[in-house]
CSV table of C-alpha atoms and ligand atoms in Angstrom, one decimal:
chain,number,residue,atom,x,y,z
C,12,MET,CA,36.7,25.2,-21.7
C,13,LEU,CA,32.7,24.3,-20.6
C,14,ASP,CA,30.6,21.9,-23.1
C,15,GLU,CA,26.9,22.8,-21.9
C,16,THR,CA,26.3,18.8,-23.3
C,17,ILE,CA,28.2,17.7,-20.4
C,18,ILE,CA,25.9,19.8,-18.0
C,19,THR,CA,22.7,18.2,-19.5
C,20,ARG,CA,24.3,14.5,-19.6
C,21,ALA,CA,25.2,14.9,-16.0
C,22,ILE,CA,22.0,15.8,-14.9
C,23,ILE,CA,19.7,13.3,-16.9
C,24,GLU,CA,22.2,10.4,-16.2
C,25,SER,CA,22.6,11.0,-12.5
C,26,TYR,CA,18.9,11.8,-11.9
C,27,THR,CA,18.1,8.3,-13.9
C,28,LYS,CA,20.5,6.4,-12.1
C,29,ASP,CA,18.6,7.6,-8.5
C,30,PHE,CA,15.2,6.7,-10.4
C,31,VAL,CA,16.2,3.1,-11.1
C,32,ASP,CA,18.3,2.7,-7.9
C,33,HIS,CA,14.9,3.1,-5.9
C,34,LEU,CA,12.7,1.4,-8.0
C,35,LYS,CA,12.6,-1.3,-5.0
C,36,VAL,CA,12.7,-0.1,-1.6
C,37,ASP,CA,11.5,-1.2,2.0
C,38,VAL,CA,9.5,2.2,2.2
C,39,ILE,CA,7.8,4.5,0.1
C,40,ILE,CA,6.4,7.8,2.1
C,41,ALA,CA,3.7,10.2,-0.2
C,42,GLY,CA,4.2,13.8,1.2
C,43,ALA,CA,7.0,15.7,2.2
C,44,GLY,CA,5.3,17.3,4.9
C,45,PRO,CA,6.8,18.0,8.6
C,46,ALA,CA,5.2,14.2,9.4
C,47,GLY,CA,6.1,12.3,6.0
C,48,LEU,CA,9.8,14.0,6.7
C,49,VAL,CA,10.3,12.8,10.3
C,50,ALA,CA,9.3,9.2,9.5
C,51,ALA,CA,11.6,9.4,6.8
C,52,LYS,CA,14.8,9.8,8.7
C,53,TYR,CA,14.1,7.4,11.4
C,54,LEU,CA,13.3,4.8,8.9
C,55,ALA,CA,16.5,5.3,6.6
C,56,GLN,CA,18.4,6.1,9.8
C,57,SER,CA,17.5,2.2,11.1
C,58,GLY,CA,19.1,0.7,7.4
C,59,LEU,CA,15.7,0.7,5.7
C,60,LYS,CA,15.4,1.8,2.1
C,61,THR,CA,13.3,4.8,2.1
C,62,VAL,CA,12.2,7.2,-0.6
C,63,LEU,CA,9.9,10.4,-0.5
C,64,PHE,CA,7.5,11.9,-3.3
C,65,GLU,CA,6.4,15.1,-3.3
C,66,ARG,CA,4.0,16.4,-5.3
C,67,LYS,CA,5.5,20.3,-4.9
C,68,LEU,CA,8.7,22.2,-5.7
C,69,SER,CA,9.1,22.6,-2.1
C,70,PHE,CA,9.2,20.6,1.0
C,71,GLY,CA,7.6,21.0,4.5
C,72,GLY,CA,3.9,20.8,3.3
C,73,GLY,CA,1.9,22.9,5.8
C,74,MET,CA,4.6,23.9,8.1
C,75,LEU,CA,6.4,26.0,5.5
C,76,GLY,CA,3.6,28.8,6.1
C,77,GLY,CA,3.5,28.9,9.9
C,78,GLY,CA,0.0,30.4,11.2
C,79,ILE,CA,-1.7,32.5,8.6
C,80,MET,CA,1.7,32.9,6.6
C,81,PHE,CA,3.6,34.2,10.0
C,82,ASN,CA,6.0,31.4,9.4
C,83,LYS,CA,6.8,30.5,13.0
C,84,ILE,CA,6.1,27.1,14.6
C,85,VAL,CA,4.8,25.7,18.1
C,86,VAL,CA,5.7,22.9,20.1
C,87,GLN,CA,5.0,21.8,23.6
C,88,ASP,CA,7.2,19.6,25.9
C,89,ASP,CA,6.3,16.3,24.1
C,90,GLY,CA,7.8,17.5,20.9
C,91,ARG,CA,10.3,19.6,22.0
C,92,PRO,CA,13.1,16.2,22.1
C,93,ILE,CA,12.4,15.9,18.3
C,94,LEU,CA,13.2,19.5,17.5
C,95,ASP,CA,16.3,19.1,19.7
C,96,GLU,CA,17.4,16.1,17.8
C,97,TYR,CA,17.8,18.3,14.6
C,98,LYS,CA,19.4,21.4,16.8
C,99,ILE,CA,16.4,23.5,15.7
C,100,LYS,CA,16.4,26.6,17.6
C,101,LEU,CA,13.7,27.1,20.2
C,102,GLU,CA,12.6,30.0,22.1
C,103,GLN,CA,10.4,29.5,25.3
C,104,PHE,CA,7.3,31.7,24.8
C,105,GLU,CA,5.2,30.6,27.7
C,106,PRO,CA,5.4,27.4,29.9
C,107,ASN,CA,5.6,24.5,27.6
C,108,TYR,CA,4.8,26.4,24.7
C,109,TYR,CA,7.8,26.8,22.6
C,110,VAL,CA,8.0,28.9,18.9
C,111,ALA,CA,10.6,27.7,16.4
C,112,ASP,CA,11.2,29.3,12.9
C,113,ALA,CA,9.3,27.3,10.4
C,114,ILE,CA,11.9,27.7,7.6
C,115,GLU,CA,14.7,26.8,9.9
C,116,THR,CA,12.3,23.7,10.7
C,117,VAL,CA,11.4,22.5,7.4
C,118,ALA,CA,15.1,22.8,6.3
C,119,LYS,CA,16.6,21.0,9.2
C,120,LEU,CA,13.8,18.3,8.6
C,121,THR,CA,14.9,17.6,5.0
C,122,ALA,CA,18.3,17.5,5.7
C,123,GLY,CA,17.7,15.1,8.4
C,124,ALA,CA,16.0,12.6,6.3
C,125,ILE,CA,18.5,13.3,3.4
C,126,ASP,CA,21.8,12.8,5.7
C,127,ALA,CA,19.9,9.8,7.3
C,128,GLY,CA,19.9,8.0,4.0
C,129,ALA,CA,16.3,8.7,2.7
C,130,LYS,CA,16.1,9.9,-1.1
C,131,ILE,CA,13.2,12.8,-1.8
C,132,PHE,CA,12.1,13.0,-5.0
C,133,ASN,CA,10.0,16.2,-5.5
C,134,LEU,CA,7.9,17.4,-8.3
C,135,ILE,CA,6.3,13.7,-8.6
C,136,SER,CA,2.9,12.8,-7.1
C,137,VAL,CA,1.5,9.6,-6.1
C,138,GLU,CA,-1.4,8.8,-8.2
C,139,ASP,CA,-2.0,5.1,-7.3
C,140,VAL,CA,-1.1,2.1,-5.4
C,141,LYS,CA,0.6,-1.0,-6.8
C,142,ILE,CA,-1.2,-4.0,-5.2
C,143,ASN,CA,-0.4,-7.8,-4.6
C,144,GLU,CA,-2.8,-10.5,-5.4
C,145,LYS,CA,-3.8,-10.6,-1.8
C,146,MET,CA,-4.8,-7.0,-2.3
C,147,GLU,CA,-2.4,-5.7,0.1
C,148,VAL,CA,-0.7,-2.3,-1.1
C,149,LYS,CA,3.2,-3.2,-2.2
C,150,GLY,CA,4.1,0.0,-4.1
C,151,VAL,CA,2.7,3.2,-5.7
C,152,VAL,CA,2.2,4.8,-9.1
C,153,VAL,CA,3.5,8.3,-9.6
C,154,ASN,CA,3.7,10.7,-12.5
C,155,TRP,CA,5.5,14.2,-13.2
C,156,THR,CA,3.0,16.5,-11.1
C,157,ALA,CA,3.3,19.2,-14.2
C,158,VAL,CA,1.6,16.2,-16.3
C,159,GLU,CA,-1.1,16.0,-13.7
C,160,MET,CA,-1.5,19.7,-13.5
C,161,ALA,CA,-1.6,19.8,-17.3
C,162,LYS,CA,-4.4,16.7,-17.4
C,163,LEU,CA,-2.2,15.5,-20.0
C,164,HIS,CA,-3.0,12.0,-21.2
C,165,VAL,CA,0.5,10.2,-20.0
C,166,ASP,CA,0.9,6.9,-18.2
C,167,PRO,CA,2.5,6.7,-14.9
C,168,VAL,CA,5.2,4.6,-13.8
C,169,THR,CA,5.8,2.1,-10.9
C,170,PHE,CA,7.8,1.8,-7.7
C,171,LYS,CA,7.9,-1.3,-5.2
C,172,SER,CA,7.8,-1.5,-1.7
C,173,ASN,CA,7.1,-3.6,1.5
C,174,CYS,CA,5.2,-0.7,3.1
C,175,VAL,CA,3.5,2.8,2.0
C,176,ILE,CA,3.3,5.8,4.3
C,177,ASP,CA,0.3,8.1,3.0
C,178,ALA,CA,1.7,11.4,4.6
C,179,THR,CA,-0.4,13.4,2.3
C,180,GLY,CA,-2.1,15.6,4.8
C,181,HIS,CA,-5.8,16.9,5.3
C,182,ASP,CA,-6.5,15.4,1.8
C,183,VAL,CA,-5.5,11.7,2.5
C,184,GLU,CA,-5.0,11.2,-1.0
C,185,VAL,CA,-3.2,7.4,-1.0
C,186,VAL,CA,-6.2,6.2,1.2
C,187,LYS,CA,-8.7,7.6,-1.2
C,188,THR,CA,-7.3,5.8,-3.6
C,189,VAL,CA,-7.6,2.5,-2.1
C,190,LEU,CA,-11.0,2.9,-1.3
C,191,ARG,CA,-11.8,3.9,-4.7
C,192,LYS,CA,-9.9,1.0,-6.5
C,193,ILE,CA,-9.9,-1.7,-4.2
C,194,PRO,CA,-13.2,-3.5,-4.5
C,195,ASN,CA,-14.8,-4.1,-1.0
C,196,SER,CA,-11.9,-2.5,0.3
C,197,LYS,CA,-12.2,-1.7,4.6
C,198,LEU,CA,-9.8,0.6,6.2
C,199,ASN,CA,-8.7,0.1,9.9
C,200,THR,CA,-11.4,2.8,11.3
C,201,SER,CA,-14.4,2.3,13.3
C,202,THR,CA,-16.6,2.7,10.2
C,203,GLY,CA,-14.0,0.9,7.8
C,204,ASN,CA,-14.0,3.8,5.6
C,205,ILE,CA,-12.3,7.5,5.9
C,206,MET,CA,-14.0,9.1,8.7
C,207,GLY,CA,-13.4,13.1,8.2
C,208,GLU,CA,-11.7,15.6,10.2
C,209,LEU,CA,-13.1,16.8,12.8
C,210,PRO,CA,-13.2,21.2,13.3
C,211,MET,CA,-10.4,22.4,15.6
C,212,ASN,CA,-9.3,21.5,19.0
C,213,ALA,CA,-5.6,21.3,19.3
C,214,GLU,CA,-5.4,19.8,22.6
C,215,ILE,CA,-7.8,16.8,21.3
C,216,GLY,CA,-6.1,16.6,17.9
C,217,GLU,CA,-2.3,16.4,19.1
C,218,LYS,CA,-3.3,13.7,21.6
C,219,ILE,CA,-5.5,11.5,19.6
C,220,LEU,CA,-2.9,11.5,16.3
C,221,LEU,CA,-0.7,9.0,18.0
C,222,GLU,CA,-3.5,6.5,18.4
C,223,THR,CA,-4.6,7.3,14.5
C,224,THR,CA,-1.1,6.9,13.3
C,225,LYS,CA,-1.6,3.2,12.1
C,226,GLU,CA,-1.8,0.6,9.7
C,227,ILE,CA,-5.0,1.8,7.9
C,228,TYR,CA,-5.1,-1.0,5.4
C,229,PRO,CA,-2.4,-3.7,4.6
C,230,GLY,CA,0.4,-2.4,4.0
C,231,LEU,CA,-0.8,0.9,4.0
C,232,TYR,CA,0.3,3.3,7.3
C,233,VAL,CA,-0.9,6.8,7.8
C,234,ALA,CA,1.0,9.5,9.7
C,235,GLY,CA,-0.1,13.3,10.3
C,236,MET,CA,-2.9,15.0,9.6
C,237,ALA,CA,-3.7,12.5,6.8
C,238,ALA,CA,-4.2,10.1,10.1
C,239,ASN,CA,-6.8,12.2,11.7
C,240,ALA,CA,-8.9,12.7,8.6
C,241,CYS,CA,-8.7,9.0,8.4
C,242,SER,CA,-10.1,7.9,12.1
C,243,GLY,CA,-12.3,11.5,12.4
C,244,GLY,CA,-9.5,13.1,15.1
C,245,GLN,CA,-9.7,16.7,15.5
C,246,ARG,CA,-7.5,19.3,13.5
C,247,MET,CA,-5.1,21.3,15.3
C,248,GLY,CA,-3.5,24.3,13.2
C,249,PRO,CA,0.0,25.6,13.5
C,250,ILE,CA,1.0,23.6,16.4
C,251,PHE,CA,3.6,20.7,15.3
C,252,GLY,CA,4.4,18.6,18.1
C,253,GLY,CA,1.8,15.8,17.0
C,254,MET,CA,2.7,15.5,13.5
C,255,LEU,CA,6.6,15.4,14.6
C,256,LEU,CA,5.8,12.5,17.1
C,257,SER,CA,3.2,10.9,14.3
C,258,GLY,CA,5.8,10.7,12.4
C,259,LYS,CA,8.3,9.1,14.8
C,260,LYS,CA,5.3,6.5,15.7
C,261,VAL,CA,4.7,5.5,12.2
C,262,SER,CA,8.6,4.5,11.8
C,263,THR,CA,8.4,2.5,14.9
C,264,LEU,CA,5.5,0.5,13.6
C,265,ILE,CA,7.1,-0.2,10.3
C,266,LYS,CA,10.4,-0.9,11.9
C,267,GLU,CA,8.6,-3.6,13.9
C,268,LYS,CA,6.9,-5.1,11.1
C,269,LEU,CA,9.8,-5.2,8.7
C,270,LEU,CA,12.8,-5.4,11.2
C,271,GLY,CA,11.3,-7.5,14.1
Y,326,48F,O1,-0.1,18.8,4.5
Y,326,48F,P1,1.1,18.5,4.9
Y,326,48F,O2,2.0,19.4,5.7
Y,326,48F,O3,1.2,17.1,6.0
Y,326,48F,P2,1.4,16.8,7.5
Y,326,48F,O4,2.7,16.5,7.3
Y,326,48F,O5,1.4,18.2,8.2
Y,326,48F,C1,0.2,18.7,8.5
Y,326,48F,C2,0.5,20.2,8.9
Y,326,48F,O6,1.4,21.0,8.0
Y,326,48F,C3,-1.0,21.1,9.2
Y,326,48F,C4,-1.3,21.2,10.5
Y,326,48F,C5,-0.6,20.8,11.9
Y,326,48F,O7,-1.4,21.0,12.8
Y,326,48F,O8,-2.3,20.6,10.5
Y,326,48F,O9,-1.9,21.4,8.0
Y,326,48F,O10,0.1,15.8,8.1
Y,326,48F,O11,2.0,18.0,4.1
Y,326,48F,C6,1.5,17.3,2.8
Y,326,48F,C7,2.7,17.3,2.1
Y,326,48F,O12,2.1,16.1,0.9
Y,326,48F,C8,2.3,16.5,-0.4
Y,326,48F,C9,1.7,17.9,-0.4
Y,326,48F,O13,2.3,18.6,-1.3
Y,326,48F,C10,2.3,18.2,1.3
Y,326,48F,O14,4.0,18.9,0.7
Y,326,48F,N1,1.3,15.7,-1.1
Y,326,48F,C11,-0.3,15.8,-1.3
Y,326,48F,N2,-0.6,14.9,-2.1
Y,326,48F,C12,0.4,14.2,-2.7
Y,326,48F,C13,1.5,14.5,-2.1
Y,326,48F,C14,0.6,13.1,-3.6
Y,326,48F,N3,-0.5,12.5,-4.1
Y,326,48F,N4,1.7,12.9,-3.8
Y,326,48F,C15,2.9,13.6,-3.8
Y,326,48F,N5,3.0,14.7,-2.7
């Protein structure tokens, strides 16, 4: 005998329990692209309660499509140890250029985050930040992506955390919310504002990404392409070592802050 209402109850009760269990966490990450996924693994591995909200149904952000939908990605020597850690298969194409399958990479980065203990919620968009009395970022406000897409007038809900990472990629959405909504807010960039991403230069973009990955506003960190977009770094296309290293770096910065 199979009772459909038991299936329904199992889904609703189990999901609701997960949701409630993650209302107060150490770190919230907006965006499950490569930078967000890597950050989630290293943070969760160190015992920090970590939750990741992804707007779309799928994970991996821009990594899943490789370059012009040829879904292969490239890394160089510096990014290679991270892919090795996840046991992602690499082929040397030329000295210091390795190719990996984008689908395998996204699947393993996602599994890595989950196995380390991070919780991923998909189909949810971060639409605002929660602040404390000192105007520090201490959480996010989220809604179903379907509500956002349909432009329905439905109020969102709030999740609290010690730190938030904006890993939303080129659009740097969480940081934009801070600038728009917190009066006189200044970012940790040379202009105090979002400087915007520069055109393609993969070599400089990859290098500078480790400098631009930082606490950009009290309580709010940037990683991945969002970091270069904030501080005026170059874009770099379908080479991904920088994204992986940026995810790892932001996790180190937050671990230093929260765990000492
Ligand atoms: O864009 P994305 O892959 O960001 P990333 O980790 O990596 C950038 C590379 O893919 C590529 C590149 C490599 O050289 O330049 O572009 O920095 O992933 C960002 C994820 O965030 C989600 C979005 O759907 C994507 O999966 N996202 C964006 N805005 C929101 C969001 C939001 N407001 N709430 C939740 N998720």
